[in-house]
PDB file of C-alpha atoms in Angstrom:
ATOM      1  CA  MET A1159      13.854  33.761 -14.030  1.00 55.00           C
ATOM      2  CA  LYS A1160      13.150  32.421 -17.514  1.00 59.00           C
ATOM      3  CA  ARG A1161      16.384  30.469 -17.596  1.00 61.00           C
ATOM      4  CA  PHE A1162      15.319  28.543 -14.463  1.00 54.00           C
ATOM      5  CA  ALA A1163      11.964  27.529 -15.941  1.00 52.00           C
ATOM      6  CA  PRO A1164      13.335  24.523 -17.921  1.00 53.00           C
ATOM      7  CA  CYS A1165      15.185  23.274 -14.822  1.00 50.00           C
ATOM      8  CA  PHE A1166      12.072  23.654 -12.706  1.00 48.00           C
ATOM      9  CA  LEU A1167       9.936  21.776 -15.250  1.00 42.00           C
ATOM     10  CA  PHE A1168      12.531  19.004 -15.506  1.00 45.00           C
ATOM     11  CA  LEU A1169      12.581  18.584 -11.717  1.00 43.00           C
ATOM     12  CA  LEU A1170       8.804  18.682 -11.565  1.00 42.00           C
ATOM     13  CA  PHE A1171       8.429  15.848 -14.069  1.00 45.00           C
ATOM     14  CA  ALA A1172      11.424  13.846 -12.806  1.00 44.00           C
ATOM     15  CA  CYS A1173      10.127  13.841  -9.224  1.00 49.00           C
ATOM     16  CA  ASN A1174       6.469  13.310 -10.084  1.00 51.00           C
ATOM     17  CA  PRO A1175       5.182  10.350  -8.017  1.00 50.00           C
ATOM     18  CA  TYR A1176       2.320   9.778 -10.452  1.00 52.00           C
ATOM     19  CA  LYS A1177       4.629   8.443 -13.174  1.00 70.00           C
ATOM     20  CA  ALA A1178       4.871   5.312 -11.030  1.00 77.00           C
ATOM     21  CA  MET A1179       1.076   5.001 -11.015  1.00 82.00           C
ATOM     22  CA  ARG A1180      -1.448   3.536 -13.427  1.00 81.00           C
ATOM     23  CA  SER A1181      -5.099   4.299 -13.906  1.00 84.00           C
ATOM     24  CA  ALA A1182      -7.483   1.572 -12.803  1.00 83.00           C
ATOM     25  CA  SER A1183     -11.211   1.215 -12.382  1.00 78.00           C
ATOM     26  CA  ALA A1184     -13.810  -0.882 -10.638  1.00 79.00           C
ATOM     27  CA  ASP A1185     -17.548  -1.221 -11.125  1.00 75.00           C
ATOM     28  CA  PHE A1186     -19.789  -1.583  -8.106  1.00 73.00           C
ATOM     29  CA  THR A1187     -23.549  -1.681  -7.766  1.00 66.00           C
ATOM     30  CA  SER A1188     -24.716   0.953  -5.314  1.00 56.00           C
ATOM     31  CA  ALA A1189     -28.171   1.771  -4.001  1.00 53.00           C
ATOM     32  CA  GLN A1190     -28.444   4.365  -6.769  1.00 53.00           C
ATOM     33  CA  GLY A1191     -27.512   1.791  -9.428  1.00 52.00           C
ATOM     34  CA  PRO A1192     -24.196   0.864 -11.068  1.00 55.00           C
ATOM     35  CA  ALA A1193     -21.270   3.017  -9.937  1.00 67.00           C
ATOM     36  CA  GLY A1194     -18.012   3.203 -11.865  1.00 74.00           C
ATOM     37  CA  LEU A1195     -14.923   4.218  -9.950  1.00 82.00           C
ATOM     38  CA  SER A1196     -11.570   5.443 -11.298  1.00 85.00           C
ATOM     39  CA  PHE A1197      -8.424   5.582  -9.175  1.00 90.00           C
ATOM     40  CA  LEU A1198      -4.635   5.222  -9.357  1.00 92.00           C
ATOM     41  CA  VAL A1199      -2.677   2.060  -8.575  1.00 94.00           C
ATOM     42  CA  PRO A1200       1.116   1.716  -8.207  1.00 94.00           C
ATOM     43  CA  LYS A1201       2.636   0.023 -11.263  1.00 93.00           C
ATOM     44  CA  GLY A1202       4.083  -3.467 -10.975  1.00 93.00           C
ATOM     45  CA  TRP A1203       1.112  -5.531  -9.838  1.00 92.00           C
ATOM     46  CA  LYS A1204       1.299  -9.202 -10.783  1.00 96.00           C
ATOM     47  CA  GLY A1205      -2.394 -10.033 -10.651  1.00 95.00           C
ATOM     48  CA  VAL A1206      -5.868  -8.601 -10.171  1.00 94.00           C
ATOM     49  CA  ARG A1207      -8.786 -10.469  -8.674  1.00 94.00           C
ATOM     50  CA  ASN A1208     -12.346  -9.585  -7.787  1.00 92.00           C
ATOM     51  CA  GLU A1209     -14.073 -11.205  -4.830  1.00 92.00           C
ATOM     52  CA  THR A1210     -17.230 -10.861  -2.825  1.00 88.00           C
ATOM     53  CA  ASP A1211     -16.501 -11.544   0.832  1.00 84.00           C
ATOM     54  CA  SER A1212     -18.777 -13.303   3.314  1.00 84.00           C
ATOM     55  CA  ALA A1213     -20.441  -9.983   4.256  1.00 83.00           C
ATOM     56  CA  GLY A1214     -21.365  -9.292   0.623  1.00 83.00           C
ATOM     57  CA  ARG A1215     -18.702  -6.625   0.024  1.00 86.00           C
ATOM     58  CA  ALA A1216     -17.286  -6.484  -3.507  1.00 88.00           C
ATOM     59  CA  VAL A1217     -13.484  -6.189  -3.360  1.00 91.00           C
ATOM     60  CA  ARG A1218     -10.901  -5.664  -6.128  1.00 93.00           C
ATOM     61  CA  PHE A1219      -7.392  -6.797  -5.120  1.00 95.00           C
ATOM     62  CA  PHE A1220      -4.139  -5.817  -6.861  1.00 96.00           C
ATOM     63  CA  GLU A1221      -1.388  -8.258  -5.843  1.00 97.00           C
ATOM     64  CA  TYR A1222       2.341  -7.470  -5.957  1.00 95.00           C
ATOM     65  CA  ALA A1223       5.523  -9.469  -5.410  1.00 91.00           C
ATOM     66  CA  GLY A1224       6.470 -10.074  -1.789  1.00 90.00           C
ATOM     67  CA  GLY A1225       2.898 -10.346  -0.531  1.00 93.00           C
ATOM     68  CA  THR A1226       1.937  -6.681  -0.939  1.00 95.00           C
ATOM     69  CA  VAL A1227      -1.752  -6.109  -1.713  1.00 96.00           C
ATOM     70  CA  PHE A1228      -3.682  -2.943  -2.655  1.00 96.00           C
ATOM     71  CA  TYR A1229      -7.476  -3.127  -2.534  1.00 95.00           C
ATOM     72  CA  VAL A1230     -10.641  -1.140  -3.151  1.00 94.00           C
ATOM     73  CA  ALA A1231     -13.977  -2.384  -1.821  1.00 91.00           C
ATOM     74  CA  TYR A1232     -17.613  -1.349  -1.885  1.00 89.00           C
ATOM     75  CA  ALA A1233     -19.063  -1.855   1.597  1.00 86.00           C
ATOM     76  CA  PRO A1234     -22.513  -0.226   1.762  1.00 83.00           C
ATOM     77  CA  LYS A1235     -23.296  -1.964   5.076  1.00 84.00           C
ATOM     78  CA  GLY A1236     -19.974  -0.938   6.644  1.00 83.00           C
ATOM     79  CA  GLY A1237     -17.300  -3.121   8.168  1.00 83.00           C
ATOM     80  CA  ASP A1238     -13.572  -3.526   7.643  1.00 83.00           C
ATOM     81  CA  ILE A1239     -11.805  -5.437   4.892  1.00 86.00           C
ATOM     82  CA  GLN A1240      -8.785  -6.273   7.024  1.00 83.00           C
ATOM     83  CA  PRO A1241      -9.008  -6.949  10.753  1.00 81.00           C
ATOM     84  CA  ILE A1242      -8.345  -3.771  12.747  1.00 79.00           C
ATOM     85  CA  PRO A1243      -7.787  -4.279  16.489  1.00 77.00           C
ATOM     86  CA  ARG A1244      -9.955  -1.500  17.944  1.00 73.00           C
ATOM     87  CA  ASP A1245      -8.343  -1.702  21.384  1.00 73.00           C
ATOM     88  CA  SER A1246      -5.026  -0.386  20.037  1.00 76.00           C
ATOM     89  CA  HIS A1247      -6.158   1.779  17.091  1.00 75.00           C
ATOM     90  CA  VAL A1248      -7.837   5.124  17.340  1.00 74.00           C
ATOM     91  CA  PRO A1249      -9.189   6.232  13.967  1.00 81.00           C
ATOM     92  CA  ARG A1250      -7.798   9.396  12.449  1.00 84.00           C
ATOM     93  CA  LEU A1251     -10.672  11.491  11.140  1.00 81.00           C
ATOM     94  CA  MET A1252      -9.788  13.423   7.987  1.00 80.00           C
ATOM     95  CA  ARG A1253     -11.302  16.770   7.041  1.00 80.00           C
ATOM     96  CA  THR A1254     -12.727  15.090   3.920  1.00 77.00           C
ATOM     97  CA  GLY A1255     -14.908  12.918   6.153  1.00 75.00           C
ATOM     98  CA  ASP A1256     -12.713   9.844   5.647  1.00 81.00           C
ATOM     99  CA  THR A1257     -11.552   7.654   8.523  1.00 86.00           C
ATOM    100  CA  LEU A1258      -7.968   6.396   8.390  1.00 86.00           C
ATOM    101  CA  TYR A1259      -6.298   3.483  10.171  1.00 87.00           C
ATOM    102  CA  LYS A1260      -2.570   2.874   9.695  1.00 88.00           C
ATOM    103  CA  GLU A1261       0.120   0.878  11.482  1.00 87.00           C
ATOM    104  CA  GLN A1262       3.675  -0.337  11.071  1.00 85.00           C
ATOM    105  CA  SER A1263       4.422  -3.836  12.300  1.00 85.00           C
ATOM    106  CA  SER A1264       7.138  -3.846  14.960  1.00 82.00           C
ATOM    107  CA  ARG A1265       8.041  -7.386  13.927  1.00 86.00           C
ATOM    108  CA  THR A1266       8.383  -6.990  10.132  1.00 86.00           C
ATOM    109  CA  GLY A1267       8.625  -3.213   9.659  1.00 86.00           C
ATOM    110  CA  ARG A1268       5.890  -3.466   7.026  1.00 91.00           C
ATOM    111  CA  VAL A1269       2.983  -1.017   6.912  1.00 91.00           C
ATOM    112  CA  TRP A1270      -0.779  -1.514   6.443  1.00 91.00           C
ATOM    113  CA  ARG A1271      -3.523   1.080   5.990  1.00 92.00           C
ATOM    114  CA  GLU A1272      -7.282   1.149   5.534  1.00 92.00           C
ATOM    115  CA  ASP A1273      -9.379   4.227   4.736  1.00 92.00           C
ATOM    116  CA  LYS A1274     -13.133   4.364   5.049  1.00 90.00           C
ATOM    117  CA  LYS A1275     -14.504   6.688   2.386  1.00 87.00           C
ATOM    118  CA  GLY A1276     -18.264   6.614   2.734  1.00 85.00           C
ATOM    119  CA  ALA A1277     -19.323   3.229   1.345  1.00 85.00           C
ATOM    120  CA  LEU A1278     -15.828   2.562  -0.022  1.00 88.00           C
ATOM    121  CA  ARG A1279     -12.803   1.004   1.621  1.00 91.00           C
ATOM    122  CA  ALA A1280      -9.319   1.474   0.175  1.00 94.00           C
ATOM    123  CA  GLY A1281      -6.099   0.198   1.626  1.00 95.00           C
ATOM    124  CA  TYR A1282      -2.960  -1.842   1.413  1.00 95.00           C
ATOM    125  CA  ILE A1283      -1.273  -4.645   3.295  1.00 94.00           C
ATOM    126  CA  ASN A1284       2.402  -5.560   3.738  1.00 93.00           C
ATOM    127  CA  VAL A1285       4.048  -2.471   2.163  1.00 94.00           C
ATOM    128  CA  SER A1286       7.668  -1.544   2.868  1.00 89.00           C
ATOM    129  CA  GLU A1287       8.292   1.794   4.555  1.00 86.00           C
ATOM    130  CA  GLY A1288       9.567   4.734   2.502  1.00 84.00           C
ATOM    131  CA  LYS A1289       9.046   5.299  -1.209  1.00 83.00           C
ATOM    132  CA  SER A1290       6.726   2.301  -1.628  1.00 89.00           C
ATOM    133  CA  GLU A1291       4.612   3.476   1.285  1.00 91.00           C
ATOM    134  CA  ALA A1292       4.305   6.954  -0.269  1.00 92.00           C
ATOM    135  CA  LEU A1293       3.149   5.457  -3.592  1.00 94.00           C
ATOM    136  CA  PHE A1294       0.520   3.303  -1.925  1.00 95.00           C
ATOM    137  CA  ASP A1295      -0.626   6.257   0.203  1.00 93.00           C
ATOM    138  CA  SER A1296      -1.093   8.260  -3.022  1.00 93.00           C
ATOM    139  CA  ALA A1297      -3.111   5.392  -4.490  1.00 94.00           C
ATOM    140  CA  VAL A1298      -5.393   5.221  -1.436  1.00 93.00           C
ATOM    141  CA  ASN A1299      -5.816   8.998  -1.529  1.00 91.00           C
ATOM    142  CA  SER A1300      -6.844   8.833  -5.215  1.00 91.00           C
ATOM    143  CA  VAL A1301      -9.970   6.819  -4.338  1.00 90.00           C
ATOM    144  CA  ARG A1302     -12.945   9.161  -3.957  1.00 80.00           C
ATOM    145  CA  ALA A1303     -15.908   8.390  -1.704  1.00 65.00           C
ATOM    146  CA  ILE A1304     -19.293   7.116  -2.851  1.00 60.00           C
ATOM    147  CA  ARG A1305     -21.720   8.519  -0.290  1.00 52.00           C
TER     148      ARG A1305
END
């Protein structure tokens, strides 16, 4: 058993999806005062921008080549960051209390996702299916709710 331990550790570190991730943070002002948020973001982003949308939601965007975008938003009054057609999307309710929307475009094959985590929204747009999708899913899952 001991001679398999080095092989197991090598495989564990070689296949670790988090080596392709970077720590990131965002500061939002909540009803309880300033709230700092730490989460993981897939490496390779080309730019970061902060915006406040027309509904007053603070959003941090991480932009990648090819039009892929990862975002985290503080939305204390609710709402969606990207348009979600409610007639064709039934929300998936997670045991953590989160609400998940996800779809793959039949035209482009690209995937989008938005999670509602209390007053937070986390998601991505225009991600290719497969390994990239798994990395962005891990990033969305790393965002913890502010309730």
